Short mmCIF file of N, CA and C in Angstrom, two decimals:
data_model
loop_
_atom_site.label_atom_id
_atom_site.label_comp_id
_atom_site.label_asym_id
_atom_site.label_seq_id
_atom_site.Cartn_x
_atom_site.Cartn_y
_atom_site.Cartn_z
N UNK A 1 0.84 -1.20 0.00
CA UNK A 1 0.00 0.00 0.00
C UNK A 1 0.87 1.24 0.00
N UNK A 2 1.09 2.16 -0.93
CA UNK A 2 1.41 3.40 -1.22
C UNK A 2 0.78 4.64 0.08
N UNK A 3 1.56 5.01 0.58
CA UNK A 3 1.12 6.04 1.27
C UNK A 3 1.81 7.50 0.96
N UNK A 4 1.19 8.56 0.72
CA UNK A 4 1.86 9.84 0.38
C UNK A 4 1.09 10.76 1.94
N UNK A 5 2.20 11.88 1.84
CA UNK A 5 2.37 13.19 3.10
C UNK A 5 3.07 14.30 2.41
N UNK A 6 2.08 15.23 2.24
CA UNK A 6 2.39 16.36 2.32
C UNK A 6 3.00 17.06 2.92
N UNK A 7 3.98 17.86 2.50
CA UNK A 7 4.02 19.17 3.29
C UNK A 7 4.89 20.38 2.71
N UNK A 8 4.92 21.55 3.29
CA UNK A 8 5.10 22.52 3.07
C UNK A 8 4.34 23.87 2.34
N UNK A 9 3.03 23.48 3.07
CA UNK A 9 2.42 24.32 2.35
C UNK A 9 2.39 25.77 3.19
N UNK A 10 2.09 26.95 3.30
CA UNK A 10 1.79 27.71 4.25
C UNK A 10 0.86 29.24 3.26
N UNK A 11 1.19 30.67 4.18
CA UNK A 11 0.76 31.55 3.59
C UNK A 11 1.79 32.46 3.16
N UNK A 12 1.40 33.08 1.92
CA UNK A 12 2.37 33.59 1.37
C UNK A 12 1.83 34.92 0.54
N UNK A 13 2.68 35.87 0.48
CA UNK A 13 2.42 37.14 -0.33
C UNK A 13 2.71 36.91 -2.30
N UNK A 14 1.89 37.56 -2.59
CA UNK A 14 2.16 37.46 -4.49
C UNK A 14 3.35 37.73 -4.57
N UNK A 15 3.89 36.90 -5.63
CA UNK A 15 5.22 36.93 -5.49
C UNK A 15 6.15 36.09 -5.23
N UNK A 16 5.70 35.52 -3.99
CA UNK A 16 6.50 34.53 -3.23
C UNK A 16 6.85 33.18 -3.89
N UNK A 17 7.05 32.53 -3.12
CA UNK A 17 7.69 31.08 -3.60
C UNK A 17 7.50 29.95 -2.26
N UNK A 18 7.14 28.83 -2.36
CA UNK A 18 7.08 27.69 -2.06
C UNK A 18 7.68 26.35 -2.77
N UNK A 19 7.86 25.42 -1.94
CA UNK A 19 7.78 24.26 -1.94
C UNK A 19 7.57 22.87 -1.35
N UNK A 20 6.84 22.52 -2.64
CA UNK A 20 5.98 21.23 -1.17
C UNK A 20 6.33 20.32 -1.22
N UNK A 21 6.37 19.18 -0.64
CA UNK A 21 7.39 17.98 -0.53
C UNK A 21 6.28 16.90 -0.39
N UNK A 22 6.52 15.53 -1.14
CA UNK A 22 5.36 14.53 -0.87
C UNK A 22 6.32 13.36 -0.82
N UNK A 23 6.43 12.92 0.64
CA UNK A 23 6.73 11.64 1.03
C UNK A 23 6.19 10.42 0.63
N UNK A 24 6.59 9.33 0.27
CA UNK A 24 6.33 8.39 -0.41
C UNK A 24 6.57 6.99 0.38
N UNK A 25 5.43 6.26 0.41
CA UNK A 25 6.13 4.80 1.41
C UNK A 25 5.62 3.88 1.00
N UNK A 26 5.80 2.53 1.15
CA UNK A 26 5.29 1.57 0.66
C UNK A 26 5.08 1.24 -0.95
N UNK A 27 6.56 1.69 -1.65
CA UNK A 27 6.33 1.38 -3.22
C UNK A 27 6.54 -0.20 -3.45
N UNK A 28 7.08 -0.56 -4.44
CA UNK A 28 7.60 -1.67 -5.13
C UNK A 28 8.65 -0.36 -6.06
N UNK A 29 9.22 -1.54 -6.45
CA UNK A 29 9.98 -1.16 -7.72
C UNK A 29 9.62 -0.47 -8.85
N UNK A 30 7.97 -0.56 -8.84
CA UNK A 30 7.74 0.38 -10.02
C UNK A 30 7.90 1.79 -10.03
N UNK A 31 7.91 1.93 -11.32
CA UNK A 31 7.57 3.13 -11.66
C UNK A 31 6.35 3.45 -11.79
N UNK A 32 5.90 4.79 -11.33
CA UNK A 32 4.77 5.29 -11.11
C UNK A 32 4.52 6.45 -11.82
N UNK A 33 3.47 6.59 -12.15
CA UNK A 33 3.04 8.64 -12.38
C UNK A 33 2.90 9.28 -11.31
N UNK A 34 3.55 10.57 -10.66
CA UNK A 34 3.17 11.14 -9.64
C UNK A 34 2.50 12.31 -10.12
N UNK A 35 1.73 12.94 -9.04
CA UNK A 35 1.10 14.47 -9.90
C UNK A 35 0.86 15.42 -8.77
N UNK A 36 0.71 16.57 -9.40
CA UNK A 36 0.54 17.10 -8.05
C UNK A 36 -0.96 18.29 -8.95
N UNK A 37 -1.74 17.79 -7.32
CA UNK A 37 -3.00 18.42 -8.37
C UNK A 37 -3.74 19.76 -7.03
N UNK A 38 -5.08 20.19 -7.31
CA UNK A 38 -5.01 21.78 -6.21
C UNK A 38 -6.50 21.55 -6.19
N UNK A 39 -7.49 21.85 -5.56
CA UNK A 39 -8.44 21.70 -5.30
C UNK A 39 -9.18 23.40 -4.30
N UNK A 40 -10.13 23.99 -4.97
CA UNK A 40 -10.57 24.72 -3.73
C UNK A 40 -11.92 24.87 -3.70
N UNK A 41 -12.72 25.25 -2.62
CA UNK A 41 -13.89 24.79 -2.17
C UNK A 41 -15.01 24.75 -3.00
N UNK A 42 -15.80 24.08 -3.69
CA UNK A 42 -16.65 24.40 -5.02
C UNK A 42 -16.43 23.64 -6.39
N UNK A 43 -15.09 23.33 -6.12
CA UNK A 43 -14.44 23.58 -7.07
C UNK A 43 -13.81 21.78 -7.58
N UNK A 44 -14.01 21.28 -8.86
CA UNK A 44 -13.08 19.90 -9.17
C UNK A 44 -11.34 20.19 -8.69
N UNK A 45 -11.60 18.92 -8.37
CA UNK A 45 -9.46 19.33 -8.71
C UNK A 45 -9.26 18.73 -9.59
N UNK A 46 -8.46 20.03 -9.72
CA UNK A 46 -7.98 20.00 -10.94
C UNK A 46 -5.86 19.53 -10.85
N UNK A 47 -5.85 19.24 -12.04
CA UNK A 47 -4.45 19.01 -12.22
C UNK A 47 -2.88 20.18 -12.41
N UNK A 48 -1.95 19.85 -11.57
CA UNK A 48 -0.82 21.13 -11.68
C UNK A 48 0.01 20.79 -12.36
N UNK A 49 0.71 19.76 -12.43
CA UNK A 49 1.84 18.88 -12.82
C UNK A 49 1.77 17.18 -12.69
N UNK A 50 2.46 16.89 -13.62
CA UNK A 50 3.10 15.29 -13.23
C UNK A 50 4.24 14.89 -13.78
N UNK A 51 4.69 13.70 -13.50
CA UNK A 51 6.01 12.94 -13.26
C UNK A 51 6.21 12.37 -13.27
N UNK A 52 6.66 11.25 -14.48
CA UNK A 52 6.87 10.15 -14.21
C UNK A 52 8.23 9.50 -13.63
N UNK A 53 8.29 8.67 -12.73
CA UNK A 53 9.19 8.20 -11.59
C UNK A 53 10.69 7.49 -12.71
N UNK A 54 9.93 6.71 -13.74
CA UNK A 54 10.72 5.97 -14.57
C UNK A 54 11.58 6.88 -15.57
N UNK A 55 11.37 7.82 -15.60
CA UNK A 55 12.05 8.47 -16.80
C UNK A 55 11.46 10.34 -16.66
N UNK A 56 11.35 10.75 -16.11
CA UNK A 56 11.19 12.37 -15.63
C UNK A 56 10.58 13.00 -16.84
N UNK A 57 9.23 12.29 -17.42
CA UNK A 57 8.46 12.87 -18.44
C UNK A 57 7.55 13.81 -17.49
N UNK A 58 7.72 14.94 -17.72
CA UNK A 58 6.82 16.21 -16.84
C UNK A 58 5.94 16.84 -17.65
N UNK A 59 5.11 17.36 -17.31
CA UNK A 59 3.92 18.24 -18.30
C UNK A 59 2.83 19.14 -17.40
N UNK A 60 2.48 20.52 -17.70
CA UNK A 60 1.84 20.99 -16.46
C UNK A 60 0.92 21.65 -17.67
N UNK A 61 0.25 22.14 -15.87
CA UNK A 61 -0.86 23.33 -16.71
C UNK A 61 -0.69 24.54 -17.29
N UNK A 62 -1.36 24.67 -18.15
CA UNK A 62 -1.04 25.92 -18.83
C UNK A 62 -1.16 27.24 -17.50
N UNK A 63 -1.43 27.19 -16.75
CA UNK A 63 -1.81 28.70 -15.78
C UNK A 63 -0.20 28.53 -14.63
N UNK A 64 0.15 27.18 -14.43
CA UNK A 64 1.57 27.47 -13.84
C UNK A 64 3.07 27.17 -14.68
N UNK A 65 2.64 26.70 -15.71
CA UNK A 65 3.50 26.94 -16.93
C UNK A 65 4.87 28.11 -16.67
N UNK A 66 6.04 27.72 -16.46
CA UNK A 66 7.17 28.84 -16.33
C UNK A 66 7.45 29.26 -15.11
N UNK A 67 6.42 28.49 -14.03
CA UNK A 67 6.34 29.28 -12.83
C UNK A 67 6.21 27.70 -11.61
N UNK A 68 6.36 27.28 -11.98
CA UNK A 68 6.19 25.38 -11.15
C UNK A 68 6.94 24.61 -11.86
N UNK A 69 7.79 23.71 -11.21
CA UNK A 69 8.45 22.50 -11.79
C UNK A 69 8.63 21.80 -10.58
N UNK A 70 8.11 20.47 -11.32
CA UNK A 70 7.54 19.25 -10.29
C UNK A 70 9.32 18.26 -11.00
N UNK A 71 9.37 18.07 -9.58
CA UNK A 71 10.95 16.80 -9.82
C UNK A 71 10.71 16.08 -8.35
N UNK A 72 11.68 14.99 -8.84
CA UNK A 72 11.11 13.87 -7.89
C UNK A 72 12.68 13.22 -7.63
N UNK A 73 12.60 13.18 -6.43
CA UNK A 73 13.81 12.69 -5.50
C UNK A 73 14.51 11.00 -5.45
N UNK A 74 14.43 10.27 -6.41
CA UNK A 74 14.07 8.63 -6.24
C UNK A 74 14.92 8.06 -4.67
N UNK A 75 15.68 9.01 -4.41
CA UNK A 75 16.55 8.10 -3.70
C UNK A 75 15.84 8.21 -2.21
N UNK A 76 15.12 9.62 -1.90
CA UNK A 76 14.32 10.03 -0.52
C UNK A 76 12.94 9.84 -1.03
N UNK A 77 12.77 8.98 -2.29
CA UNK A 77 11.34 8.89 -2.14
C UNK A 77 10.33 9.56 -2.28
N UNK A 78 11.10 11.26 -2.55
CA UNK A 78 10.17 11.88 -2.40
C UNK A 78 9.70 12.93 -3.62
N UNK A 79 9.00 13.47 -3.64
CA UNK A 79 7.91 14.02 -5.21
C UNK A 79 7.90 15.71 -4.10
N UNK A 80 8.70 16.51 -5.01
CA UNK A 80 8.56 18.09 -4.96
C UNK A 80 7.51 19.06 -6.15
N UNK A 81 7.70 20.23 -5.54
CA UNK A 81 6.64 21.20 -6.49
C UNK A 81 6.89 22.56 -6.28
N UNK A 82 8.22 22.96 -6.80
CA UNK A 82 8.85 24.46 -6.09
C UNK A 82 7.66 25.28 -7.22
N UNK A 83 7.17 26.05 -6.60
CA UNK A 83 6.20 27.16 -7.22
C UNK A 83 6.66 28.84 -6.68
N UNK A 84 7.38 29.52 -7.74
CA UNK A 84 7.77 30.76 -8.08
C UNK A 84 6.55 31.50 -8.64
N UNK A 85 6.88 32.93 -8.32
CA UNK A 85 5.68 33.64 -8.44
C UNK A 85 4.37 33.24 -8.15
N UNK A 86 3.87 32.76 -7.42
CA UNK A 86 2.80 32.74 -6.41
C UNK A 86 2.04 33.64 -6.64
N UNK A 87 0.47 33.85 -7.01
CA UNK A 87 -0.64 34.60 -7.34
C UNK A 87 -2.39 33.89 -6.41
N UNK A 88 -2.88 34.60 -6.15
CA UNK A 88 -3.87 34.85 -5.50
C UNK A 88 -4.40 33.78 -5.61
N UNK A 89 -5.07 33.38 -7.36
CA UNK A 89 -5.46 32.40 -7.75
C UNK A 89 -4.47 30.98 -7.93
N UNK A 90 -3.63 31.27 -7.34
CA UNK A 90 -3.28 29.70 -7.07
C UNK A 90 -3.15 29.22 -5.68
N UNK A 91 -4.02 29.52 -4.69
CA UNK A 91 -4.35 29.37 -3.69
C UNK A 91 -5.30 28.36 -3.85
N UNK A 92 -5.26 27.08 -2.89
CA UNK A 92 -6.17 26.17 -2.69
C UNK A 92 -5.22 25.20 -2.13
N UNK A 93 -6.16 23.98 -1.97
CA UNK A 93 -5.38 22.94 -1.03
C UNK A 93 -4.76 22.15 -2.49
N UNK A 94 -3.32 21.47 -1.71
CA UNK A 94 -3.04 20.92 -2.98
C UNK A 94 -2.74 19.47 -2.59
N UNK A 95 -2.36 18.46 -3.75
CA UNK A 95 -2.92 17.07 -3.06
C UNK A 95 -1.36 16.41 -4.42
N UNK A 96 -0.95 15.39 -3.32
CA UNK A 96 -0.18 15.03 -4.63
C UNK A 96 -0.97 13.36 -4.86
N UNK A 97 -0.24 12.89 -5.82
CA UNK A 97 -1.19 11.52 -6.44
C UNK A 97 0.06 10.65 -6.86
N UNK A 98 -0.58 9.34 -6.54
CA UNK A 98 0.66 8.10 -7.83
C UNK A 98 -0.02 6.69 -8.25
N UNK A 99 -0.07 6.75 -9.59
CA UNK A 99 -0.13 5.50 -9.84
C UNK A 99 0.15 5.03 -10.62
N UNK A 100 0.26 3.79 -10.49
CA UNK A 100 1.08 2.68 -11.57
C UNK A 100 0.81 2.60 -13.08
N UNK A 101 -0.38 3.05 -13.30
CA UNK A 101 -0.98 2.78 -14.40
C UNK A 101 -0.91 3.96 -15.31
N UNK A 102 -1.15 5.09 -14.78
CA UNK A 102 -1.90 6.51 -16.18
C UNK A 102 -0.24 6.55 -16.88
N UNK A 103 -0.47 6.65 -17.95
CA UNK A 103 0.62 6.59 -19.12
C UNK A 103 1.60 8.19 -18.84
N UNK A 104 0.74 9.06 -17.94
CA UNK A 104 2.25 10.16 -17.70
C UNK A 104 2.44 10.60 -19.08
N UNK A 105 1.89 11.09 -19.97
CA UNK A 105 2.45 11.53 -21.05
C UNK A 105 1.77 13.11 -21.24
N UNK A 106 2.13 13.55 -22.65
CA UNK A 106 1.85 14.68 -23.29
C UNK A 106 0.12 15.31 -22.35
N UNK A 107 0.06 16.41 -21.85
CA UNK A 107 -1.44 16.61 -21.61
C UNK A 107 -2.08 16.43 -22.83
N UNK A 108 -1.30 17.10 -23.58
CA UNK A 108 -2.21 17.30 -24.86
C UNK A 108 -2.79 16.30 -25.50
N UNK A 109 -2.39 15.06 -24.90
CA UNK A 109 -2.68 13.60 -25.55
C UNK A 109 -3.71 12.92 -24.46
N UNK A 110 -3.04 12.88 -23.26
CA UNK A 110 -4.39 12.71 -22.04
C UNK A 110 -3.62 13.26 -20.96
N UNK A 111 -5.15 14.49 -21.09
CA UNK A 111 -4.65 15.12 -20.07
C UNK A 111 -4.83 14.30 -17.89
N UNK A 112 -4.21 14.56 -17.29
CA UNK A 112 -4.42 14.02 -15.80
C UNK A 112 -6.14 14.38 -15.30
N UNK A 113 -6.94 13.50 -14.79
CA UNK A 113 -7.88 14.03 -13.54
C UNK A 113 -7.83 12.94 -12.69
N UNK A 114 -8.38 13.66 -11.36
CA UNK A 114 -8.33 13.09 -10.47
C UNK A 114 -8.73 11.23 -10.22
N UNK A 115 -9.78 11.14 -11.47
CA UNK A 115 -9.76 9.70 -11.15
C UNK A 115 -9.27 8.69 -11.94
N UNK A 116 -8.19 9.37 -12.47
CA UNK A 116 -7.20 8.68 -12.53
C UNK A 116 -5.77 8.01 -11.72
N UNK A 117 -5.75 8.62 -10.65
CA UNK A 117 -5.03 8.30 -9.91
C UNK A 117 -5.57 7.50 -8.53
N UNK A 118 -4.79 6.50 -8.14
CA UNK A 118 -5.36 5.51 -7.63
C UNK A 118 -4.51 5.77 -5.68
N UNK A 119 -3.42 6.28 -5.51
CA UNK A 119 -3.44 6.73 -4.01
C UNK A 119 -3.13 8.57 -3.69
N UNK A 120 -3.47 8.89 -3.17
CA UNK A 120 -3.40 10.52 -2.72
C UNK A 120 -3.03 10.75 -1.18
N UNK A 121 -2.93 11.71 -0.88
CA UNK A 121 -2.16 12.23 0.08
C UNK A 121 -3.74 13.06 0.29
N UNK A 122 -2.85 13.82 2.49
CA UNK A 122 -4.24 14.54 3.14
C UNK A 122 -4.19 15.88 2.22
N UNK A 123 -3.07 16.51 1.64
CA UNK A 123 -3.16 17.39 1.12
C UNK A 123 -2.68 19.01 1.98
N UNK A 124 -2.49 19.84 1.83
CA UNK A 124 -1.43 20.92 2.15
C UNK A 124 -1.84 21.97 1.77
N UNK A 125 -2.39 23.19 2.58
CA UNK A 125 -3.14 24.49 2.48
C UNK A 125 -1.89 25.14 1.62
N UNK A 126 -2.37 25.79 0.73
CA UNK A 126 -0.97 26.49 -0.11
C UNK A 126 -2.08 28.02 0.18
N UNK A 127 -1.82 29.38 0.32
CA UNK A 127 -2.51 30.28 0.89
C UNK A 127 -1.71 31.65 0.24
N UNK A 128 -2.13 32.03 -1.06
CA UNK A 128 -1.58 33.51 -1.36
C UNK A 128 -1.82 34.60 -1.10
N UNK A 129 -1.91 35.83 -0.73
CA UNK A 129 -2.57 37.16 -0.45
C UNK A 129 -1.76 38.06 -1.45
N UNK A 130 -2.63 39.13 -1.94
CA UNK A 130 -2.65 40.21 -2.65
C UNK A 130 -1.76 41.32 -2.16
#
């Protein structure tokens, strides 16, 4: 059983910068898709980035495009998400994901949602102000 933990989320001014860290336990040997996706109240979650574990195929959303890059640690296990320039609207809780199966490729070919991914994490208040 795959277990993921968040953290590093907090509050932050426009502008700013974070990074969140997702602990990883209970793999096998595979390779996985990891993702890191944002959710806020009302609202689907939606997808930020992903990663594949086997070979560092990455692809994000067009709104953090230039401004997020998701890399992944194999040796600590662990799945990052440094986010530069920080804006209002990218405030929400954010959740990372992994599974064995979604092909991790081009969005433009299939893009990530949530039920596609088969374990998730409690997820990590990320909090911008104006």
């Amino acid at each position: 059983q795959v277990q993921l933990v968040e953290s590093g989320g907090d509050s932050v001014q426009a502008g700013g910068s974070l990074r969140l860290s997702c602990a990883a336990s209970g793999y096998t040997d595979s390779s996985y898709c990891m993702a890191w996706f944002r959710q806020t109240p009302g609202k689907e979650r939606e997808g930020v980035a992903t990663m594949y574990t086997g070979g560092g195929s990455t692809d994000y959303a067009d709104s953090v495009k230039g401004r997020f890059t998701i890399s992944h640690d194999k040796a600590k296990n662990t799945l990052y998400l440094q986010m530069n320039s920080l804006k209002p609207e990218d405030t929400a809780m954010y959740y990372c994901a992994a599974d064995p199966l979604f092909p991790c490729t081009s969005w433009n070919l299939i893009p990530p949602r949530g039920t596609d991914f088969r374990y998730w994490g409690q997820g990590t208040q990320v909090s911008v102000s104006s």
